[in-house]
Every structure is written in structure tokens, then in C-alpha cells.
mmCIF file of C-alpha atoms in Angstrom:
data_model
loop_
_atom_site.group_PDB
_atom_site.id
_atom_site.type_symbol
_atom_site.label_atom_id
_atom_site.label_comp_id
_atom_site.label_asym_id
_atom_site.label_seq_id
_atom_site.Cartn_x
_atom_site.Cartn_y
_atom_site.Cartn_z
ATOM 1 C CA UNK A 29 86.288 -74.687 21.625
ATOM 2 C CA UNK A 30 84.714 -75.263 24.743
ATOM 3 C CA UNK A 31 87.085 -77.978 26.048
ATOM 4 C CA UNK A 32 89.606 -75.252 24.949
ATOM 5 C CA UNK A 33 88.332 -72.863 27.096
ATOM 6 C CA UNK A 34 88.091 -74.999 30.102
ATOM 7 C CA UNK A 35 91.340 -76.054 29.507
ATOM 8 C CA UNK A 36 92.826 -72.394 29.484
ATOM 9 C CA UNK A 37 90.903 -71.748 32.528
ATOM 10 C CA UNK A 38 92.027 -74.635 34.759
ATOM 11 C CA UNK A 39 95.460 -73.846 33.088
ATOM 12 C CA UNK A 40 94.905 -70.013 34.779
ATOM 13 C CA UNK A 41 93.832 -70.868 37.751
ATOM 14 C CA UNK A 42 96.834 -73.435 38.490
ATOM 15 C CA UNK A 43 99.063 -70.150 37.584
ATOM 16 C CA UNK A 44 97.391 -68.062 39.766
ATOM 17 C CA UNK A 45 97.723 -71.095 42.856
ATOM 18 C CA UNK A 46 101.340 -70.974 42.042
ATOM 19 C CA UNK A 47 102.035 -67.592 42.813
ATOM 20 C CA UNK A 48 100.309 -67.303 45.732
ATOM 21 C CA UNK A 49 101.752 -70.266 47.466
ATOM 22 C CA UNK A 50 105.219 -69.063 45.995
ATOM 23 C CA UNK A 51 104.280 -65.902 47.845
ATOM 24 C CA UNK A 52 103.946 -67.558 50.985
ATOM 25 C CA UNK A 53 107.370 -69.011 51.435
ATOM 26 C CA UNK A 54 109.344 -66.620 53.875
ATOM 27 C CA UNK A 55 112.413 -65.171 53.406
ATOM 28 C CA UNK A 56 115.315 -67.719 53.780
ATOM 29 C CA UNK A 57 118.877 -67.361 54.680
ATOM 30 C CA UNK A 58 120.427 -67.027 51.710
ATOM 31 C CA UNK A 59 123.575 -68.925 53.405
ATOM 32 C CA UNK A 60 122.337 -72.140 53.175
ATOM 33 C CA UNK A 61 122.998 -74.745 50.456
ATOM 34 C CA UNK A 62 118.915 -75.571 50.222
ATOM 35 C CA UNK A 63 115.494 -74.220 50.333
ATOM 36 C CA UNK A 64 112.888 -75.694 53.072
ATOM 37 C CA UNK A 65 109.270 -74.369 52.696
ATOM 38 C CA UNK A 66 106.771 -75.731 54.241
ATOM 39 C CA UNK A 67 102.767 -74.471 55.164
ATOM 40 C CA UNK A 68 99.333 -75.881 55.367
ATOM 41 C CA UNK A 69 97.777 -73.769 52.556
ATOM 42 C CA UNK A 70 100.224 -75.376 49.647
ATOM 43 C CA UNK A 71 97.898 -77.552 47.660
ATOM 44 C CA UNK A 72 99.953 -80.712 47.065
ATOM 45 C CA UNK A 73 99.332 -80.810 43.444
ATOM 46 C CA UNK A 74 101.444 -77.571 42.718
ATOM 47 C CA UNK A 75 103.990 -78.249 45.249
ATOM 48 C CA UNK A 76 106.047 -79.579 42.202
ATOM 49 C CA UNK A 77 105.557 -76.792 40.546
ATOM 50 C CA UNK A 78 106.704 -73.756 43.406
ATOM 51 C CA UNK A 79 109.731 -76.294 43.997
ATOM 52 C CA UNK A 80 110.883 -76.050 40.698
ATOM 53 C CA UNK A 81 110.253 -72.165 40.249
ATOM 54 C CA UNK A 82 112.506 -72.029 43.677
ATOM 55 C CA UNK A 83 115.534 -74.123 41.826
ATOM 56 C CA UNK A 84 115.240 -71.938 38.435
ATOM 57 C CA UNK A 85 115.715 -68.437 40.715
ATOM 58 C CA UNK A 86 117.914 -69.469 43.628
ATOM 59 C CA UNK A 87 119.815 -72.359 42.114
ATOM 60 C CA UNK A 88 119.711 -74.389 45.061
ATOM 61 C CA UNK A 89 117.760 -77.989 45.731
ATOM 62 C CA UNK A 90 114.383 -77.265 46.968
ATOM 63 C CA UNK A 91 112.300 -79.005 49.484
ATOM 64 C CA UNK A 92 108.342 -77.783 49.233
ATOM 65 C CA UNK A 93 106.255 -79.778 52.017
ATOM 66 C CA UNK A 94 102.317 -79.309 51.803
ATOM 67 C CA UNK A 95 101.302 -79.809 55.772
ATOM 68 C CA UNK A 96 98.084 -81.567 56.254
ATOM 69 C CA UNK A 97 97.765 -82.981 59.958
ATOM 70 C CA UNK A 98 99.982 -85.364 60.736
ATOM 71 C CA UNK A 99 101.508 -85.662 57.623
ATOM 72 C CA UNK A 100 103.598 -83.597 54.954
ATOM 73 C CA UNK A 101 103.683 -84.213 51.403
ATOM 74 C CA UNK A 102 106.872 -83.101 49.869
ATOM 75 C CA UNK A 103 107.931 -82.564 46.509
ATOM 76 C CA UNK A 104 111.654 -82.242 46.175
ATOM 77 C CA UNK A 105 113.995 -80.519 42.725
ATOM 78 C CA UNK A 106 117.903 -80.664 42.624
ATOM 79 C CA UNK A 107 120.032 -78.748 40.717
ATOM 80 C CA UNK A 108 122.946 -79.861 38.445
ATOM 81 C CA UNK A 109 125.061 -82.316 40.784
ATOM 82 C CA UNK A 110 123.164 -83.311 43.400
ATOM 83 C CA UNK A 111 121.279 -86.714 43.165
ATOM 84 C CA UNK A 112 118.595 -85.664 44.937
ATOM 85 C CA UNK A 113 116.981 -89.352 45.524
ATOM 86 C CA UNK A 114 120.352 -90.740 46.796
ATOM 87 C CA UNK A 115 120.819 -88.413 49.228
ATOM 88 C CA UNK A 116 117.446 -88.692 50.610
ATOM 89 C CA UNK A 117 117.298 -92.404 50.851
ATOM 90 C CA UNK A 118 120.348 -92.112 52.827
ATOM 91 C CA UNK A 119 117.687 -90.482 55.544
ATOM 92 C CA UNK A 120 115.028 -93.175 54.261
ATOM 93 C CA UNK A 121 113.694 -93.458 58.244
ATOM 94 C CA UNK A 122 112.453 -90.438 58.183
ATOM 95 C CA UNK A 123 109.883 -91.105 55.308
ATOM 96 C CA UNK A 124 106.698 -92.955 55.325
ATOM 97 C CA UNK A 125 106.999 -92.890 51.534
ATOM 98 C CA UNK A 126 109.405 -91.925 49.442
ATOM 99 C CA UNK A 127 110.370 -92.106 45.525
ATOM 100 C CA UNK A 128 111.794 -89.967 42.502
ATOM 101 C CA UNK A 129 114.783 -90.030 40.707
ATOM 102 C CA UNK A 130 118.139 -87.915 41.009
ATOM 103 C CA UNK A 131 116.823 -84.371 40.114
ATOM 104 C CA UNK A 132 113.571 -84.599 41.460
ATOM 105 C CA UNK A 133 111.671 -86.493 44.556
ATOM 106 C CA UNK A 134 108.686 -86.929 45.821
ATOM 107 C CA UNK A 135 107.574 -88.156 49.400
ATOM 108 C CA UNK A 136 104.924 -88.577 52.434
ATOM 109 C CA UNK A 137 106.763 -87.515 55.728
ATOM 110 C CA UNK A 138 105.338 -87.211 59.441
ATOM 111 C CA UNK A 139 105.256 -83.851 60.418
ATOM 112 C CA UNK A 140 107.885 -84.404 63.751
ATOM 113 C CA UNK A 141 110.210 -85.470 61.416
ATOM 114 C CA UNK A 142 110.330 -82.601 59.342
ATOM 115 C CA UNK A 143 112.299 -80.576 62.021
ATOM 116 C CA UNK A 144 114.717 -83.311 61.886
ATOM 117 C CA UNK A 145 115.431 -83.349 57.975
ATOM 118 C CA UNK A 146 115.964 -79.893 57.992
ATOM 119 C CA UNK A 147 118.462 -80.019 60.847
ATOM 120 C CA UNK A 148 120.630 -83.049 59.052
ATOM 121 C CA UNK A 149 120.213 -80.229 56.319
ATOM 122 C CA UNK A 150 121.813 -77.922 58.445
ATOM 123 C CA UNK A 151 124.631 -80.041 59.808
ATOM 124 C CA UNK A 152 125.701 -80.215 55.880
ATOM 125 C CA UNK A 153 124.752 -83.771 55.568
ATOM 126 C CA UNK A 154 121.765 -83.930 53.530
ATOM 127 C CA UNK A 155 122.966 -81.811 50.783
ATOM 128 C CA UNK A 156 126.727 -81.949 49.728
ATOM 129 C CA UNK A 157 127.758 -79.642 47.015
ATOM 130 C CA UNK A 158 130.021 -76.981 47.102
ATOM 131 C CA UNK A 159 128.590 -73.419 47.711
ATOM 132 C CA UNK A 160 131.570 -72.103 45.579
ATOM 133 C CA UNK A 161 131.096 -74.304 42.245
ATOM 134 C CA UNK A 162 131.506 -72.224 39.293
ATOM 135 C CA UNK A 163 129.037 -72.848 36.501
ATOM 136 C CA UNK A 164 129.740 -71.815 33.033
ATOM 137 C CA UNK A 165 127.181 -70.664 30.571
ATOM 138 C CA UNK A 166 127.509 -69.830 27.309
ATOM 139 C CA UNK A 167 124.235 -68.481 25.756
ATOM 140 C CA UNK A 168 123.828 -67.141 22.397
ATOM 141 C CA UNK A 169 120.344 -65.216 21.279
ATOM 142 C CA UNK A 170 119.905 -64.144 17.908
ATOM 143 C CA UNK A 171 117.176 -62.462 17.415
ATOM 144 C CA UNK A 172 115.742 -59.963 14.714
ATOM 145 C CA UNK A 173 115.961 -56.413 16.146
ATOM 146 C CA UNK A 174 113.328 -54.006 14.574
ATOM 147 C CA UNK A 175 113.101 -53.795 10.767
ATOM 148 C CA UNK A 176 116.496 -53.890 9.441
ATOM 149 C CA UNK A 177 117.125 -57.452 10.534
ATOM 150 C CA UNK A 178 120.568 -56.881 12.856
ATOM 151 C CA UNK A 179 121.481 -59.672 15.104
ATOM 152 C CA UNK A 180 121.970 -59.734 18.600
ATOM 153 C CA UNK A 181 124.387 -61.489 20.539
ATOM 154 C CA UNK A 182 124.493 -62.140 24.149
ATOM 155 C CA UNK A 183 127.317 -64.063 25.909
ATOM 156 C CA UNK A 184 126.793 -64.402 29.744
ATOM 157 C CA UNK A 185 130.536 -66.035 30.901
ATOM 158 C CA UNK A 186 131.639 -67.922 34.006
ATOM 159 C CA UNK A 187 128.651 -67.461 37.166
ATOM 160 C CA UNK A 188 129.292 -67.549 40.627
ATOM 161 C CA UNK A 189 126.772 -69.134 42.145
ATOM 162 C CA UNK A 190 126.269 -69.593 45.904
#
């Protein structure tokens, strides 16, 4: 019980890191095809983690770079599409390590060359996917609704997402 409870509390306090780095990423132009955060408070063992919440509610491959002098550590999560470790080895220079596999990356970068990956961002050639690709989703719940057991339904059809 007491490995339990140390568990639950390590558990709480990685939650409660998560949020408050996710709350330090700015605002971002909701134009672009990616999402670049970077700061020196992001602990580099949750990195993975704000990345991923950044994918689930903007839909878009995101770069989350924890600064520490010199060097960034970056943990990198694609969407549907985009082989995320292809199209960063392409830029391989840039990296003073770099590994992962296509919907999620992982890498060591020097901090001058973070400027420059986000500008080959920019320019469109980092990230290729179309900003107009329709996803489908079809998405049943059934679920019992107060006492009388009714079922509910829920169909969510074609999503523009850009």
C-alpha cells in the first residue's frame, strides 16, 4: 500500500508538471501546419508527454524542445500521414542526435539551430501535408443513460481539419 501510494503521488505530480509546462507554450499561429514550443523550464522527461497533448487538441505534428544551455532536447509527435522521422532525417545536420520512428521522434539539437528548423518549417519543407485533408470519423458510444437502460448514439461525420 505504501509503494501504491508513492506511486499515485509521483503519478500526480508528473500531471501537475504537465500542465504547467503545457501552460507555458504561447499562443501560436494557428496558420501553420506545426507546433514549435520551446523554453528552459520544460523538464525533458515530460516533453513527450505536452507534445502529444498538443497533437490530440490541435491535430498538427508537434515539436516540444526542453532548452538547457547550449543544447535542446526535443521530443517530436506526428499525426496521421506524416512520417515524422523521415522528414526529419532529411534535416539530419541539424541534429547532434536524433532517433524515433514515423509518428514520434526524439532528438538532442544545438540551440542556433533551432531557429533554423523552424524556418525550413516555415518555408513548407519540413512538414508536407495538406492543410485541407479531410478526415473521416465515425464514432459510435453506447452508453447506459440513467435507469431505464436507453442507448445513445453519437455519429461525428466528415472533419475539416486545418
Amino acid at each position: 500500500q505504501e509503494a501504491a501510494r508513492h506511486l499515485d503521488d509521483i503519478n500526480r505530480k508528473r500531471k501537475d508538471e504537465t500542465y504547467r509546462m503545457y501552460d507555458l507554450i504561447p499562443d501560436f499561429d494557428e496558420d501553420k501546419r506545426y507546433i514549435l514550443a520551446q523554453h528552459s523550464d520544460f523538464h525533458e522527461g515530460i516533453i513527450g508527454l505536452v507534445a502529444s497533448r498538443l497533437v490530440r487538441k490541435y491535430y498538427r505534428p508537434s515539436v516540444v524542445i526542453s532548452l538547457d544551455g547550449k543544447h535542446g532536447k526535443g521530443s517530436v509527435r506526428s499525426i496521421e500521414g506524416v512520417n515524422i522521422i523521415e522528414v526529419l532525417r532529411e534535416h539530419e545536420e541539424l541534429f547532434v542526435n536524433l532517433g524515433g520512428h514515423p509518428m514520434a521522434a526524439g532528438f538532442t539539437i544545438p540551440v542556433e539551430n533551432i531557429e533554423v528548423l523552424d524556418i525550413t518549417k516555415a518555408d513548407g519543407g519540413l512538414i508536407a501535408y495538406s492543410s485541407n485533408e479531410k478526415v473521416s470519423l465515425d464514432l459510435t458510444f453506447e452508453g447506459i443513460l440513467k435507469r431505464d437502460k436507453d442507448k445513445l448514439r453519437i455519429k461525428i461525420g466528415s472533419l475539416l481539419f486545418s
